[in-house]
mmCIF file of C-alpha atoms and ligand atoms in Angstrom:
data_model
loop_
_atom_site.group_PDB
_atom_site.id
_atom_site.type_symbol
_atom_site.label_atom_id
_atom_site.label_comp_id
_atom_site.label_asym_id
_atom_site.label_seq_id
_atom_site.Cartn_x
_atom_site.Cartn_y
_atom_site.Cartn_z
ATOM 1 C CA UNK A 1 0.000 0.000 0.000
ATOM 2 C CA UNK A 2 1.256 3.501 -0.849
ATOM 3 C CA UNK A 3 1.766 5.607 2.277
ATOM 4 C CA UNK A 4 0.635 9.215 1.749
ATOM 5 C CA UNK A 5 3.383 11.842 2.313
ATOM 6 C CA UNK A 6 1.054 13.900 4.519
ATOM 7 C CA UNK A 7 -1.857 12.649 6.605
ATOM 8 C CA UNK A 8 -5.154 13.388 4.828
ATOM 9 C CA UNK A 9 -6.335 15.810 7.540
ATOM 10 C CA UNK A 10 -3.096 17.887 7.599
ATOM 11 C CA UNK A 11 -4.487 20.631 5.363
ATOM 12 C CA UNK A 12 -7.411 21.138 7.722
ATOM 13 C CA UNK A 13 -4.984 21.958 10.566
ATOM 14 C CA UNK A 14 -3.391 24.790 8.598
ATOM 15 C CA UNK A 15 -5.042 28.120 7.887
ATOM 16 C CA UNK A 16 -6.065 28.535 4.256
ATOM 17 C CA UNK A 17 -3.201 30.112 2.287
ATOM 18 C CA UNK A 18 -3.766 33.870 2.594
ATOM 19 C CA UNK A 19 -4.765 35.324 -0.767
ATOM 20 C CA UNK A 20 -2.585 38.261 -1.867
ATOM 21 C CA UNK A 21 -4.417 41.336 -3.149
ATOM 22 C CA UNK A 22 -4.425 41.659 -6.921
ATOM 23 C CA UNK A 23 -2.549 44.758 -8.034
ATOM 24 C CA UNK A 24 -2.099 46.873 -11.130
ATOM 25 C CA UNK A 25 1.325 48.263 -11.933
ATOM 26 C CA UNK A 26 2.022 51.544 -13.699
ATOM 27 C CA UNK A 27 5.134 53.604 -14.276
ATOM 28 C CA UNK A 28 8.481 52.537 -12.857
ATOM 29 C CA UNK A 29 9.894 54.947 -10.291
ATOM 30 C CA UNK A 30 13.440 55.828 -9.281
ATOM 31 C CA UNK A 31 13.996 58.051 -6.242
ATOM 32 C CA UNK A 32 17.502 59.513 -6.456
ATOM 33 C CA UNK A 33 19.157 61.585 -3.728
ATOM 34 C CA UNK A 34 22.071 63.674 -4.975
ATOM 35 C CA UNK A 35 24.723 65.894 -3.467
ATOM 36 C CA UNK A 36 26.551 68.555 -5.417
ATOM 37 C CA UNK A 37 30.326 68.582 -5.085
ATOM 38 C CA UNK A 38 30.313 72.331 -4.365
ATOM 39 C CA UNK A 39 34.072 72.442 -3.738
ATOM 40 C CA UNK A 40 34.808 70.933 -7.159
ATOM 41 C CA UNK A 41 32.272 73.249 -8.796
ATOM 42 C CA UNK A 42 33.763 76.361 -7.227
ATOM 43 C CA UNK A 43 37.314 75.247 -8.020
ATOM 44 C CA UNK A 44 36.448 74.515 -11.651
ATOM 45 C CA UNK A 45 37.327 76.761 -14.549
ATOM 46 C CA UNK A 46 34.331 79.183 -14.717
ATOM 47 C CA UNK A 47 33.700 78.313 -18.375
ATOM 48 C CA UNK A 48 33.558 74.577 -17.575
ATOM 49 C CA UNK A 49 31.348 75.201 -14.531
ATOM 50 C CA UNK A 50 28.945 77.304 -16.606
ATOM 51 C CA UNK A 51 28.787 74.634 -19.314
ATOM 52 C CA UNK A 52 28.062 71.986 -16.678
ATOM 53 C CA UNK A 53 25.295 74.097 -15.098
ATOM 54 C CA UNK A 54 23.748 74.805 -18.474
ATOM 55 C CA UNK A 55 23.701 71.094 -19.329
ATOM 56 C CA UNK A 56 22.143 70.232 -15.971
ATOM 57 C CA UNK A 57 19.414 72.880 -16.334
ATOM 58 C CA UNK A 58 18.710 71.808 -19.939
ATOM 59 C CA UNK A 59 18.277 68.180 -18.848
ATOM 60 C CA UNK A 60 15.993 69.205 -15.954
ATOM 61 C CA UNK A 61 13.878 71.330 -18.314
ATOM 62 C CA UNK A 62 13.557 68.515 -20.853
ATOM 63 C CA UNK A 63 12.549 66.079 -18.099
ATOM 64 C CA UNK A 64 9.886 68.260 -16.550
ATOM 65 C CA UNK A 65 7.128 67.717 -19.109
ATOM 66 C CA UNK A 66 4.982 64.698 -18.350
ATOM 67 C CA UNK A 67 4.284 62.620 -21.441
ATOM 68 C CA UNK A 68 3.570 58.964 -22.291
ATOM 69 C CA UNK A 69 7.030 57.580 -21.495
ATOM 70 C CA UNK A 70 7.154 59.550 -18.205
ATOM 71 C CA UNK A 71 8.822 62.551 -16.574
ATOM 72 C CA UNK A 72 11.389 63.481 -13.925
ATOM 73 C CA UNK A 73 11.148 66.171 -11.271
ATOM 74 C CA UNK A 74 13.987 67.832 -9.399
ATOM 75 C CA UNK A 75 13.390 68.849 -5.771
ATOM 76 C CA UNK A 76 15.602 70.889 -3.493
ATOM 77 C CA UNK A 77 15.870 69.005 -0.223
ATOM 78 C CA UNK A 78 15.679 70.273 3.358
ATOM 79 C CA UNK A 79 17.996 68.208 5.538
ATOM 80 C CA UNK A 80 18.614 64.508 4.854
ATOM 81 C CA UNK A 81 22.268 65.394 4.159
ATOM 82 C CA UNK A 82 21.651 65.818 0.410
ATOM 83 C CA UNK A 83 21.067 68.730 -1.956
ATOM 84 C CA UNK A 84 18.540 67.304 -4.433
ATOM 85 C CA UNK A 85 15.972 64.582 -4.808
ATOM 86 C CA UNK A 86 15.076 63.528 -8.317
ATOM 87 C CA UNK A 87 11.902 61.551 -8.938
ATOM 88 C CA UNK A 88 12.003 59.656 -12.220
ATOM 89 C CA UNK A 89 8.807 58.065 -13.595
ATOM 90 C CA UNK A 90 9.082 55.997 -16.805
ATOM 91 C CA UNK A 91 6.909 53.440 -18.586
ATOM 92 C CA UNK A 92 9.661 50.808 -18.854
ATOM 93 C CA UNK A 93 12.581 49.785 -16.677
ATOM 94 C CA UNK A 94 14.909 50.333 -19.657
ATOM 95 C CA UNK A 95 13.853 53.984 -19.958
ATOM 96 C CA UNK A 96 14.110 54.401 -16.194
ATOM 97 C CA UNK A 97 17.692 53.100 -16.205
ATOM 98 C CA UNK A 98 18.550 55.577 -18.973
ATOM 99 C CA UNK A 99 16.947 58.484 -17.101
ATOM 100 C CA UNK A 100 18.736 57.508 -13.896
ATOM 101 C CA UNK A 101 22.127 57.719 -15.607
ATOM 102 C CA UNK A 102 21.532 60.799 -17.722
ATOM 103 C CA UNK A 103 22.895 63.368 -15.273
ATOM 104 C CA UNK A 104 26.024 61.396 -14.422
ATOM 105 C CA UNK A 105 26.784 60.965 -18.114
ATOM 106 C CA UNK A 106 26.450 64.699 -18.807
ATOM 107 C CA UNK A 107 29.211 67.250 -18.133
ATOM 108 C CA UNK A 108 27.314 68.062 -14.923
ATOM 109 C CA UNK A 109 28.077 64.491 -13.825
ATOM 110 C CA UNK A 110 31.576 65.600 -12.719
ATOM 111 C CA UNK A 111 30.004 67.658 -9.916
ATOM 112 C CA UNK A 112 27.242 65.389 -8.701
ATOM 113 C CA UNK A 113 27.359 62.490 -6.244
ATOM 114 C CA UNK A 114 24.515 59.994 -6.018
ATOM 115 C CA UNK A 115 23.875 59.292 -2.306
ATOM 116 C CA UNK A 116 20.815 57.026 -2.356
ATOM 117 C CA UNK A 117 18.630 55.395 -4.969
ATOM 118 C CA UNK A 118 15.356 53.541 -4.600
ATOM 119 C CA UNK A 119 13.597 51.479 -7.272
ATOM 120 C CA UNK A 120 9.870 50.702 -7.308
ATOM 121 C CA UNK A 121 6.848 50.574 -9.595
ATOM 122 C CA UNK A 122 3.566 52.441 -9.116
ATOM 123 C CA UNK A 123 1.134 49.975 -7.562
ATOM 124 C CA UNK A 124 -2.608 50.010 -7.067
ATOM 125 C CA UNK A 125 -3.447 47.344 -4.472
ATOM 126 C CA UNK A 126 -6.944 46.059 -5.256
ATOM 127 C CA UNK A 127 -8.117 44.643 -1.941
ATOM 128 C CA UNK A 128 -11.839 45.254 -2.486
ATOM 129 C CA UNK A 129 -11.788 43.869 -6.021
ATOM 130 C CA UNK A 130 -9.906 40.744 -4.877
ATOM 131 C CA UNK A 131 -12.281 40.142 -1.968
ATOM 132 C CA UNK A 132 -15.382 40.566 -4.133
ATOM 133 C CA UNK A 133 -13.983 38.264 -6.800
ATOM 134 C CA UNK A 134 -13.116 35.648 -4.175
ATOM 135 C CA UNK A 135 -16.803 35.714 -3.146
ATOM 136 C CA UNK A 136 -17.856 34.714 -6.696
ATOM 137 C CA UNK A 137 -14.982 32.530 -7.951
ATOM 138 C CA UNK A 138 -13.062 29.920 -5.974
ATOM 139 C CA UNK A 139 -9.376 30.994 -5.874
ATOM 140 C CA UNK A 140 -8.428 27.312 -5.501
ATOM 141 C CA UNK A 141 -9.828 26.670 -8.985
ATOM 142 C CA UNK A 142 -6.735 28.158 -10.622
ATOM 143 C CA UNK A 143 -7.995 28.181 -14.198
ATOM 144 C CA UNK A 144 -11.312 29.873 -13.405
ATOM 145 C CA UNK A 145 -9.628 32.252 -10.949
ATOM 146 C CA UNK A 146 -6.854 33.341 -13.336
ATOM 147 C CA UNK A 147 -9.386 33.976 -16.105
ATOM 148 C CA UNK A 148 -11.797 35.945 -13.906
ATOM 149 C CA UNK A 149 -8.934 37.948 -12.396
ATOM 150 C CA UNK A 150 -7.430 38.797 -15.795
ATOM 151 C CA UNK A 151 -10.852 40.053 -16.955
ATOM 152 C CA UNK A 152 -11.409 42.107 -13.807
ATOM 153 C CA UNK A 153 -7.913 43.656 -14.038
ATOM 154 C CA UNK A 154 -8.358 44.520 -17.727
ATOM 155 C CA UNK A 155 -11.695 46.237 -16.921
ATOM 156 C CA UNK A 156 -10.071 48.131 -14.043
ATOM 157 C CA UNK A 157 -7.210 49.300 -16.255
ATOM 158 C CA UNK A 158 -9.702 50.823 -18.712
ATOM 159 C CA UNK A 159 -10.984 53.286 -16.121
ATOM 160 C CA UNK A 160 -9.689 56.825 -16.617
ATOM 161 C CA UNK A 161 -9.026 57.479 -12.932
ATOM 162 C CA UNK A 162 -7.121 54.189 -12.615
ATOM 163 C CA UNK A 163 -4.914 55.052 -15.596
ATOM 164 C CA UNK A 164 -4.244 58.482 -14.111
ATOM 165 C CA UNK A 165 -3.179 56.914 -10.821
ATOM 166 C CA UNK A 166 -0.887 54.441 -12.575
ATOM 167 C CA UNK A 167 0.858 57.295 -14.404
ATOM 168 C CA UNK A 168 1.087 59.962 -11.715
ATOM 169 C CA UNK A 169 1.840 63.585 -12.543
ATOM 170 C CA UNK A 170 3.244 66.256 -10.276
ATOM 171 C CA UNK A 171 0.056 67.958 -9.033
ATOM 172 C CA UNK A 172 -0.092 71.623 -9.938
ATOM 173 C CA UNK A 173 0.137 73.929 -6.928
ATOM 174 C CA UNK A 174 1.584 71.108 -4.758
ATOM 175 C CA UNK A 175 5.340 71.717 -5.018
ATOM 176 C CA UNK A 176 6.344 70.005 -1.745
ATOM 177 C CA UNK A 177 7.288 66.338 -1.697
ATOM 178 C CA UNK A 178 7.701 63.838 1.137
ATOM 179 C CA UNK A 179 8.951 60.346 0.438
ATOM 180 C CA UNK A 180 9.960 57.297 2.462
ATOM 181 C CA UNK A 181 10.103 53.514 2.170
ATOM 182 C CA UNK A 182 7.792 51.202 4.165
ATOM 183 C CA UNK A 183 7.338 47.596 5.177
ATOM 184 C CA UNK A 184 4.455 45.708 6.715
ATOM 185 C CA UNK A 185 5.517 43.726 9.803
ATOM 186 C CA UNK A 186 6.178 40.014 9.829
ATOM 187 C CA UNK A 187 6.644 39.575 13.574
ATOM 188 C CA UNK A 188 5.257 36.530 15.387
ATOM 189 C CA UNK A 189 1.694 37.445 16.388
ATOM 190 C CA UNK A 190 1.923 40.611 14.301
ATOM 191 C CA UNK A 191 2.330 39.319 10.761
ATOM 192 C CA UNK A 192 0.499 41.235 8.028
ATOM 193 C CA UNK A 193 1.148 38.451 5.522
ATOM 194 C CA UNK A 194 -0.464 35.794 7.693
ATOM 195 C CA UNK A 195 -3.747 37.741 8.039
ATOM 196 C CA UNK A 196 -6.737 36.617 6.010
ATOM 197 C CA UNK A 197 -7.659 38.624 2.922
ATOM 198 C CA UNK A 198 -10.840 39.596 4.770
ATOM 199 C CA UNK A 199 -8.845 41.160 7.640
ATOM 200 C CA UNK A 200 -6.326 42.893 5.370
ATOM 201 C CA UNK A 201 -9.114 44.283 3.172
ATOM 202 C CA UNK A 202 -10.954 45.643 6.244
ATOM 203 C CA UNK A 203 -7.761 47.281 7.553
ATOM 204 C CA UNK A 204 -6.968 48.810 4.164
ATOM 205 C CA UNK A 205 -10.529 50.106 3.798
ATOM 206 C CA UNK A 206 -10.146 51.872 7.168
ATOM 207 C CA UNK A 207 -6.742 53.175 6.011
ATOM 208 C CA UNK A 208 -8.394 54.499 2.822
ATOM 209 C CA UNK A 209 -11.080 56.257 4.889
ATOM 210 C CA UNK A 210 -8.391 58.128 6.835
ATOM 211 C CA UNK A 211 -6.536 58.872 3.581
ATOM 212 C CA UNK A 212 -9.594 60.280 1.818
ATOM 213 C CA UNK A 213 -10.025 62.886 4.555
ATOM 214 C CA UNK A 214 -6.934 64.474 3.023
ATOM 215 C CA UNK A 215 -8.443 64.633 -0.471
ATOM 216 C CA UNK A 216 -7.472 67.913 -2.126
ATOM 217 C CA UNK A 217 -4.778 68.553 0.490
ATOM 218 C CA UNK A 218 -2.398 65.791 -0.566
ATOM 219 C CA UNK A 219 -1.711 63.463 -3.452
ATOM 220 C CA UNK A 220 -0.157 60.093 -2.624
ATOM 221 C CA UNK A 221 1.626 57.558 -4.819
ATOM 222 C CA UNK A 222 2.260 54.068 -3.513
ATOM 223 C CA UNK A 223 4.917 52.205 -5.457
ATOM 224 C CA UNK A 224 5.708 48.568 -4.772
ATOM 225 C CA UNK A 225 9.289 47.401 -4.450
ATOM 226 C CA UNK A 226 9.065 43.749 -3.434
ATOM 227 C CA UNK A 227 11.801 42.071 -5.470
ATOM 228 C CA UNK A 228 13.047 45.463 -6.695
ATOM 229 C CA UNK A 229 14.582 47.100 -3.630
ATOM 230 C CA UNK A 230 15.136 46.647 0.113
ATOM 231 C CA UNK A 231 11.744 47.705 1.456
ATOM 232 C CA UNK A 232 8.268 46.662 0.324
ATOM 233 C CA UNK A 233 6.871 50.035 -0.799
ATOM 234 C CA UNK A 234 7.875 53.617 -1.431
ATOM 235 C CA UNK A 235 5.400 56.282 -0.343
ATOM 236 C CA UNK A 236 5.497 59.605 -2.212
ATOM 237 C CA UNK A 237 3.295 62.477 -1.045
ATOM 238 C CA UNK A 238 2.831 65.900 -2.646
ATOM 239 C CA UNK A 239 1.219 68.891 -1.009
ATOM 240 C CA UNK A 240 0.947 72.680 -1.122
ATOM 241 C CA UNK A 241 1.789 72.803 2.595
ATOM 242 C CA UNK A 242 4.521 70.649 4.183
ATOM 243 C CA UNK A 243 2.531 70.504 7.443
ATOM 244 C CA UNK A 244 0.034 68.245 5.647
ATOM 245 C CA UNK A 245 2.760 65.561 5.629
ATOM 246 C CA UNK A 246 3.030 65.774 9.394
ATOM 247 C CA UNK A 247 -0.759 65.745 9.718
ATOM 248 C CA UNK A 248 -1.481 62.649 7.592
ATOM 249 C CA UNK A 249 1.454 60.625 8.853
ATOM 250 C CA UNK A 250 0.621 61.443 12.498
ATOM 251 C CA UNK A 251 -3.023 60.526 11.942
ATOM 252 C CA UNK A 252 -2.187 57.265 10.184
ATOM 253 C CA UNK A 253 0.150 56.209 13.012
ATOM 254 C CA UNK A 254 -3.014 55.688 15.111
ATOM 255 C CA UNK A 255 -4.844 53.798 12.379
ATOM 256 C CA UNK A 256 -4.577 50.035 12.861
ATOM 257 C CA UNK A 257 -2.952 49.201 9.489
ATOM 258 C CA UNK A 258 -0.032 51.504 10.386
ATOM 259 C CA UNK A 259 -0.176 51.321 14.201
ATOM 260 C CA UNK A 260 0.158 47.531 14.274
ATOM 261 C CA UNK A 261 1.806 46.631 11.001
ATOM 262 C CA UNK A 262 3.884 49.484 9.509
ATOM 263 C CA UNK A 263 7.649 49.931 9.617
ATOM 264 C CA UNK A 264 9.112 53.142 8.197
ATOM 265 C CA UNK A 265 12.422 53.962 6.552
ATOM 266 C CA UNK A 266 14.139 57.351 6.289
ATOM 267 C CA UNK A 267 12.120 60.394 5.217
ATOM 268 C CA UNK A 268 13.131 62.948 2.565
ATOM 269 C CA UNK A 269 11.294 66.265 2.170
ATOM 270 C CA UNK A 270 11.868 68.835 -0.558
ATOM 271 C CA UNK A 271 10.422 71.417 -2.907
ATOM 272 C CA UNK A 272 10.046 71.149 -6.672
ATOM 273 C CA UNK A 273 12.375 73.269 -8.789
ATOM 274 C CA UNK A 274 11.714 74.216 -12.383
ATOM 275 C CA UNK A 275 14.639 73.974 -14.816
ATOM 276 C CA UNK A 276 14.887 77.771 -14.737
ATOM 277 C CA UNK A 277 14.881 77.926 -10.925
ATOM 278 C CA UNK A 278 17.587 75.285 -10.939
ATOM 279 C CA UNK A 279 19.686 77.265 -13.404
ATOM 280 C CA UNK A 280 19.249 80.453 -11.297
ATOM 281 C CA UNK A 281 19.995 78.678 -8.037
ATOM 282 C CA UNK A 282 23.134 76.993 -9.283
ATOM 283 C CA UNK A 283 24.401 80.070 -11.097
ATOM 284 C CA UNK A 284 24.063 82.183 -7.945
ATOM 285 C CA UNK A 285 25.797 79.565 -5.794
ATOM 286 C CA UNK A 286 28.561 79.135 -8.376
ATOM 287 C CA UNK A 287 29.327 82.825 -8.781
ATOM 288 C CA UNK A 288 29.581 83.470 -5.053
HETATM 289 O O1 LIG B 301 -9.705 50.573 -0.235
HETATM 290 C C1 LIG B 301 -9.228 51.710 -0.067
HETATM 291 O O2 LIG B 301 -9.905 52.717 -0.051
HETATM 292 C C2 LIG B 301 -7.758 51.839 0.132
HETATM 293 C C3 LIG B 301 -7.000 52.375 -1.076
HETATM 294 C C4 LIG B 301 -5.553 52.400 -0.638
HETATM 295 C C5 LIG B 301 -4.639 51.342 -0.724
HETATM 296 C C6 LIG B 301 -4.831 49.930 -1.261
HETATM 297 C C7 LIG B 301 -4.868 53.524 -0.030
HETATM 298 C C8 LIG B 301 -5.442 54.776 0.192
HETATM 299 N N1 LIG B 301 -3.590 53.149 0.259
HETATM 300 C C9 LIG B 301 -3.404 51.833 -0.140
HETATM 301 C C10 LIG B 301 -2.249 51.072 -0.031
HETATM 302 MN MN1 LIG B 301 -2.222 54.253 1.304
HETATM 303 N N2 LIG B 301 -0.856 55.350 2.244
HETATM 304 C C11 LIG B 301 0.275 54.878 2.870
HETATM 305 C C12 LIG B 301 0.869 55.943 3.617
HETATM 306 O O3 LIG B 301 2.383 56.937 6.967
HETATM 307 C C13 LIG B 301 1.726 55.858 7.009
HETATM 308 O O4 LIG B 301 1.238 55.416 8.086
HETATM 309 C C14 LIG B 301 1.559 55.074 5.779
HETATM 310 C C15 LIG B 301 2.068 55.789 4.523
HETATM 311 C C16 LIG B 301 0.120 57.081 3.389
HETATM 312 C C17 LIG B 301 0.364 58.455 3.960
HETATM 313 C C18 LIG B 301 -0.967 56.689 2.533
HETATM 314 C C19 LIG B 301 -1.951 57.566 2.085
HETATM 315 N N3 LIG B 301 -0.968 52.635 1.354
HETATM 316 C C20 LIG B 301 -1.140 51.446 0.702
HETATM 317 C C21 LIG B 301 0.015 50.620 0.915
HETATM 318 C C22 LIG B 301 0.235 49.215 0.359
HETATM 319 C C23 LIG B 301 -0.280 48.240 1.389
HETATM 320 C C24 LIG B 301 -0.596 46.873 0.857
HETATM 321 O O5 LIG B 301 -0.838 46.713 -0.344
HETATM 322 O O6 LIG B 301 -0.634 45.947 1.689
HETATM 323 C C25 LIG B 301 0.875 51.331 1.735
HETATM 324 C C26 LIG B 301 2.231 50.897 2.247
HETATM 325 C C27 LIG B 301 0.249 52.579 1.991
HETATM 326 C C28 LIG B 301 0.774 53.583 2.809
HETATM 327 N N4 LIG B 301 -3.498 55.840 1.198
HETATM 328 C C29 LIG B 301 -4.760 55.880 0.650
HETATM 329 C C30 LIG B 301 -3.125 57.148 1.499
HETATM 330 C C31 LIG B 301 -4.210 58.030 1.124
HETATM 331 C C32 LIG B 301 -4.156 59.552 1.240
HETATM 332 C C33 LIG B 301 -5.216 57.229 0.612
HETATM 333 C C34 LIG B 301 -6.559 57.659 0.074
HETATM 334 C C35 LIG B 301 -6.315 58.195 -1.293
HETATM 335 C C36 LIG B 301 -7.420 57.941 -2.258
HETATM 336 O O7 LIG B 301 -8.149 56.952 -2.124
HETATM 337 O O8 LIG B 301 -7.496 58.761 -3.188
#
């Protein structure tokens, strides 16, 4: 007689495998923190320095316009030990890699030091959609589940507001940025990934309710980085008033999804610079 590898009732002793939320991915994102080598810039031949500044400003100006393949924004940073944050959004990883190297390859590259980089991809976690689908189609029936999920995701992708969220633009009149990486905890007794889909969906719905109170005051982009970088997500917030960052993050600390399950990495806060502002700023600093 063939002896089964596992007793027939073993599966019943284990919790059902938690179902991950379906997600849609949009533009790839690279967060780059840069320092300027001011000493080298000031010591440089003025003609060379001017050429370098002009090339940097020209690149920043060309990047600023959002279009189908993406855009990049330059932010002047307060603190964090760096001068600039650059946010690159591109439709493919190949284009993102190119954008991420463009400054270093220019003449300006001689005066710029990359301090930190973070890779992720814009992610729309679809907890409600996944939970509703799981109520109609058995996720264990892989063929039926994959088909139903593919259809639901394609329909979701067609929606204008979903497309806009997958390809985020710098909101007008919100020049301030706040960005940081995040994890969800995997501690014994406090493991996000061991919760049922039902529990995670309820926690995320409550999180969304808190978030929507900030509608019009903030725009948030969640980009997933599992398998791409060291944390699980990057959070990018834009606002017209930097105190809104403090307000939403303080409020969310008390919300269960963050209070029990969130781990935070280092924060960077800055203000958007146009290509012209960048040219003016660097020219002034260089001529001093
Ligand atoms: O169902 C829903 O309504 C929720 C939609 C939603 C998801 C899935 C949502 C809404 N977020 C989602 C996912 Mn969020 N978010 C953060 C932070 O500082 C902190 O405590 C956390 C940092 C902020 C400030 C924020 C803002 N969110 C996520 C995820 C992925 C989790 C996963 O998939 O398991 C993270 C890490 C995360 C973190 N969130 C909103 C906001 C705001 C303002 C909203 C409402 C925006 C809107 O619906 O337009």
